[in-house]
PDB file of C-alpha atoms in Angstrom:
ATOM      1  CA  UNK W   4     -34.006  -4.340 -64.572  1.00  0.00           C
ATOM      2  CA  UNK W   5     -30.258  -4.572 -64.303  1.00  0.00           C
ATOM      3  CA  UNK W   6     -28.623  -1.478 -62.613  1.00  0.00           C
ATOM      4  CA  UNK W   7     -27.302   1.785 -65.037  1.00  0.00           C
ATOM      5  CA  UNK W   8     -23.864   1.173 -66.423  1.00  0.00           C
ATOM      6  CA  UNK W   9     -23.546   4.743 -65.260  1.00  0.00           C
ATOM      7  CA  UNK W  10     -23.847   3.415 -60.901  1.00  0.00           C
ATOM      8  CA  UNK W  11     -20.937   0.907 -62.045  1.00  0.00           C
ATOM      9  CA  UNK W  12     -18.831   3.855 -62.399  1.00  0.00           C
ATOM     10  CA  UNK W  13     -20.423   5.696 -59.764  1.00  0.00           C
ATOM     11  CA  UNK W  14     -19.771   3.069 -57.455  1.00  0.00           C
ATOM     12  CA  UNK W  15     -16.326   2.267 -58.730  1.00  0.00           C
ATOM     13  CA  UNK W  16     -15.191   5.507 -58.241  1.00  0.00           C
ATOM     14  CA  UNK W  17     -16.973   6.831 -54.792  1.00  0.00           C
ATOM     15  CA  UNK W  18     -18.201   4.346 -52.443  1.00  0.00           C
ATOM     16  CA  UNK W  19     -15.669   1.374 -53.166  1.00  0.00           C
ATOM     17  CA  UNK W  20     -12.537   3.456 -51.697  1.00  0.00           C
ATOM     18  CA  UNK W  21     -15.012   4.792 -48.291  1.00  0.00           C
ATOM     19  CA  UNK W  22     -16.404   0.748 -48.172  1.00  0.00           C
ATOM     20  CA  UNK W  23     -12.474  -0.625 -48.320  1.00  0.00           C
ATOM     21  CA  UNK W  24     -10.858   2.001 -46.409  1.00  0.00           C
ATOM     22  CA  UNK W  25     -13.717   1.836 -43.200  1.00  0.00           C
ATOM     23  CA  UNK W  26     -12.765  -2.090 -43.208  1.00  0.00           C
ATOM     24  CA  UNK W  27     -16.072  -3.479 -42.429  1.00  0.00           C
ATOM     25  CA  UNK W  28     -17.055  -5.170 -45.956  1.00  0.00           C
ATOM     26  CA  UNK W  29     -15.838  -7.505 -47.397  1.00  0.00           C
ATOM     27  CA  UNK W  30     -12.573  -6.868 -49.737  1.00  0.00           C
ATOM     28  CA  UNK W  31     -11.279  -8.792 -52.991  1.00  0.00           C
ATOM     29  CA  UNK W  32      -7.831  -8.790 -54.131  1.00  0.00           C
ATOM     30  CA  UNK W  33      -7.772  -9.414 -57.683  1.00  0.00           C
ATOM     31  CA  UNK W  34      -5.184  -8.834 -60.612  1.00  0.00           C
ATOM     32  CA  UNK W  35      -6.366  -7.300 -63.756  1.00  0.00           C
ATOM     33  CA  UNK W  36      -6.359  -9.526 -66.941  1.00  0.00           C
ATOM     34  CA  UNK W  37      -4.795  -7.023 -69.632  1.00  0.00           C
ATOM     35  CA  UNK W  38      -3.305  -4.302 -66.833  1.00  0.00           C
ATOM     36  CA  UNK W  39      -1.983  -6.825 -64.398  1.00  0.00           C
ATOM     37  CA  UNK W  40      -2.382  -4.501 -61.742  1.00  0.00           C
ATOM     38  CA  UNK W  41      -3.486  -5.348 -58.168  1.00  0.00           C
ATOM     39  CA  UNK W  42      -7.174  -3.971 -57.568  1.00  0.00           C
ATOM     40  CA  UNK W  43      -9.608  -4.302 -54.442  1.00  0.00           C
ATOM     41  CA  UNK W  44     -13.318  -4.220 -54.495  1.00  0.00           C
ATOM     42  CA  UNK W  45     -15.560  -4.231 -51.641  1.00  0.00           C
ATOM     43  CA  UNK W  46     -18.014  -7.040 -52.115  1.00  0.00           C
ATOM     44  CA  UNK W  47     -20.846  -9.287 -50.386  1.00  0.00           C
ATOM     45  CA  UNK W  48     -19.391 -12.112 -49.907  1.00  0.00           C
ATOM     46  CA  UNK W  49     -21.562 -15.010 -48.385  1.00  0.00           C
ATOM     47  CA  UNK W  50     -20.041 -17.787 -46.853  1.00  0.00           C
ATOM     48  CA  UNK W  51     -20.858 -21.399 -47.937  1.00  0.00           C
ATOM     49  CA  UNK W  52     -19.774 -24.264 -47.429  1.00  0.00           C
ATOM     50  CA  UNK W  53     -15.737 -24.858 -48.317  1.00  0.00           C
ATOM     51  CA  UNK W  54     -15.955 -21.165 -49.939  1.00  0.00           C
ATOM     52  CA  UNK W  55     -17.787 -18.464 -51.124  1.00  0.00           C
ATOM     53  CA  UNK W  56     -20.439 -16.771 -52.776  1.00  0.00           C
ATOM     54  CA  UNK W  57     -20.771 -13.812 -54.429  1.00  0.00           C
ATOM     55  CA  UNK W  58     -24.212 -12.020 -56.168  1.00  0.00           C
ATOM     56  CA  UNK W  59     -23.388 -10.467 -59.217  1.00  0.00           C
ATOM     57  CA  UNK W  60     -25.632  -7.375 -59.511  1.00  0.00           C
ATOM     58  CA  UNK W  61     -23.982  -5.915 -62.029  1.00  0.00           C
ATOM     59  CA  UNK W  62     -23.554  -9.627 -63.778  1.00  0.00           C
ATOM     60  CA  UNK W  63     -21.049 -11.764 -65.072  1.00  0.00           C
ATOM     61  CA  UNK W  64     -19.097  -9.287 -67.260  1.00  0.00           C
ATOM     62  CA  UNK W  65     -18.135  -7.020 -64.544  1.00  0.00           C
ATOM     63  CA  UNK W  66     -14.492  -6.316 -64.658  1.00  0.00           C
ATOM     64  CA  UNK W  67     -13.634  -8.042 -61.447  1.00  0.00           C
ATOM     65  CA  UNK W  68     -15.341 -11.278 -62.232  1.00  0.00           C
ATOM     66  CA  UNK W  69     -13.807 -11.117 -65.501  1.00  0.00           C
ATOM     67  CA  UNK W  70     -10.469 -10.966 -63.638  1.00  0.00           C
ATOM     68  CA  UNK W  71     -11.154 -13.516 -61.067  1.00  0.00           C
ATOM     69  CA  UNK W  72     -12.327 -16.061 -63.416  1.00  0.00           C
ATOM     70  CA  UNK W  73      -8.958 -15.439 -65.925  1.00  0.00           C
ATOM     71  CA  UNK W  74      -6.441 -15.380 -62.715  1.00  0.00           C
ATOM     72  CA  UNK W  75      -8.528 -19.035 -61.445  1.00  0.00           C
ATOM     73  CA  UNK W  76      -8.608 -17.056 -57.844  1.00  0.00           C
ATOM     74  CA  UNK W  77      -8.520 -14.462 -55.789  1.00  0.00           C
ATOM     75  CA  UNK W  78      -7.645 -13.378 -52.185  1.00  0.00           C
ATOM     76  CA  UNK W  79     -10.056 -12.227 -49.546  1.00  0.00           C
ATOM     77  CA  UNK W  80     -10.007 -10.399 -46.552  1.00  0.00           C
ATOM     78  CA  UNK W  81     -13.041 -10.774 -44.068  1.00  0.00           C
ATOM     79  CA  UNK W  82     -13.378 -10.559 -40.314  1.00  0.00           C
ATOM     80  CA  UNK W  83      -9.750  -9.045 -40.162  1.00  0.00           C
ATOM     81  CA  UNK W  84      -7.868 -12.074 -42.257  1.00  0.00           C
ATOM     82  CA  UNK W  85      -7.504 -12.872 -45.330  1.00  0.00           C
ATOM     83  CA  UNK W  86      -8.151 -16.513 -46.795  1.00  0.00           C
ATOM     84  CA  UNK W  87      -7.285 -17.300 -50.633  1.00  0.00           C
ATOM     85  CA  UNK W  88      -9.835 -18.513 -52.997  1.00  0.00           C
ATOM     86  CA  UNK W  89      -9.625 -20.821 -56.014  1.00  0.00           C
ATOM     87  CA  UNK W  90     -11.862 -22.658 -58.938  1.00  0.00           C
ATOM     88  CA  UNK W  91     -13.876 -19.668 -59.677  1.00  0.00           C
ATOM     89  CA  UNK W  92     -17.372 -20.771 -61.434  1.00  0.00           C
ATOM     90  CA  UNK W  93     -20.491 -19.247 -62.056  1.00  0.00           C
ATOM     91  CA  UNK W  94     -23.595 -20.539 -60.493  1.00  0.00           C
ATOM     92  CA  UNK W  95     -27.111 -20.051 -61.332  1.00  0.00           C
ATOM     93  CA  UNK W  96     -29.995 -19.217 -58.942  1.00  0.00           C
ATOM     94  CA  UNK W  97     -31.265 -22.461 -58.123  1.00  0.00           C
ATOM     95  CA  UNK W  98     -27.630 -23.477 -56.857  1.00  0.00           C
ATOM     96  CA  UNK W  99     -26.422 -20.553 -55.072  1.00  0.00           C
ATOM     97  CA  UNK W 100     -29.841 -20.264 -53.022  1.00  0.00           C
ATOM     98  CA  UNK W 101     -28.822 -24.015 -51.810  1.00  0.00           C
ATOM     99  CA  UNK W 102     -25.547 -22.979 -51.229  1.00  0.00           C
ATOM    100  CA  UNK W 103     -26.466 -19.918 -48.899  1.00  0.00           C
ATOM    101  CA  UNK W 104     -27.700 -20.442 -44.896  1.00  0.00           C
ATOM    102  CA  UNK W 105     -31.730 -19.379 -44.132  1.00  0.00           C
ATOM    103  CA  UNK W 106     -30.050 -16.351 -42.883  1.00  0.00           C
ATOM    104  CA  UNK W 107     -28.617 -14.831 -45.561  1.00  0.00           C
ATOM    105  CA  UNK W 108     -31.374 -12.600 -47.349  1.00  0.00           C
ATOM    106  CA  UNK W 109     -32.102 -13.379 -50.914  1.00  0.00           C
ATOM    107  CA  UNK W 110     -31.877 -10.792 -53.398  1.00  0.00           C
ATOM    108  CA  UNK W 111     -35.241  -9.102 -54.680  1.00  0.00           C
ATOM    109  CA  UNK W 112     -36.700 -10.329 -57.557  1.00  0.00           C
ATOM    110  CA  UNK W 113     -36.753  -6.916 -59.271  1.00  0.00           C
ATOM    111  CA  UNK W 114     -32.882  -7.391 -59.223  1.00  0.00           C
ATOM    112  CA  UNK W 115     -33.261  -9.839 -62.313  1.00  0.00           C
ATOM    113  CA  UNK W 116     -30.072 -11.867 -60.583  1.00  0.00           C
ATOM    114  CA  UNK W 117     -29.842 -14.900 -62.057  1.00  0.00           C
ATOM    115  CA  UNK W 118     -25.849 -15.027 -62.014  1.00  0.00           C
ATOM    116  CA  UNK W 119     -23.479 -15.975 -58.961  1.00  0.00           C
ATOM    117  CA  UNK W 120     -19.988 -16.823 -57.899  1.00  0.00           C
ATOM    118  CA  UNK W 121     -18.520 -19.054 -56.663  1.00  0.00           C
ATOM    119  CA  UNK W 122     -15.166 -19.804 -55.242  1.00  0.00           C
ATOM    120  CA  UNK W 123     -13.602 -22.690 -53.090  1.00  0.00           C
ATOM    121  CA  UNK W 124     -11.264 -21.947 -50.193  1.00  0.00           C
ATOM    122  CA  UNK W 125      -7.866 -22.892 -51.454  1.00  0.00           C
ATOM    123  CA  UNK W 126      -5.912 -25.743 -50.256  1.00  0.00           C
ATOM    124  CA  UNK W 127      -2.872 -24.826 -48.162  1.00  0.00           C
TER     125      UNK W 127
END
């Protein structure tokens, strides 16, 4: 069951500013496709090799994915620096579970999360 549109908003709204303003998750810097304005959302992000991945729990048509995927990148800040991150593409299960270490804890099946992104550390 996918979450309530209505924790999107919830989320959005409350926990996002607390999660980016304590600096201890994970941040994406991403432009809006019809505003154009800068916004930041507090994500997991998972590292893997030459990138990223991120689990969509609220799916591919979130606005920031949306965003990411029409600007072809985005900037993150983890561990105190930022690093900028290109070729946005979704992923299915099967790949992003290869992609991710033993470590990192897969989410529950009762998620239904069958989407992922992921993004390549930009040359430079």
């Amino acid at each position: 069951m996918p979450m309530p549109l209505w924790w999107g908003h919830v989320n959005k709204r409350v926990f996002n500013p607390r999660a980016i303003a304590g600096g201890t998750w994970p941040v994406l810097t991403h432009v809006g496709r019809s505003s154009g304005m800068t916004y930041r959302t507090p994500l997991d992000a998972h590292p893997v090799d030459g990138g990223y991945l991120f689990v969509l729990v609220y799916g591919s048509r979130s606005d920031w994915v949306q965003n990411v995927l029409a600007a072809d990148g985005a900037r993150l800040r983890v561990d105190g620096s930022e690093v900028e991150l290109a070729a946005p593409r979704l992923v299915g299960k099967d790949e992003a579970f290869q992609a991710l270490s033993d470590e990192v804890t897969r989410p529950p099946k009762l998620l239904r999360i069958t989407e992922f992104l992921r993004m390549d550390l930009a040359a430079g």
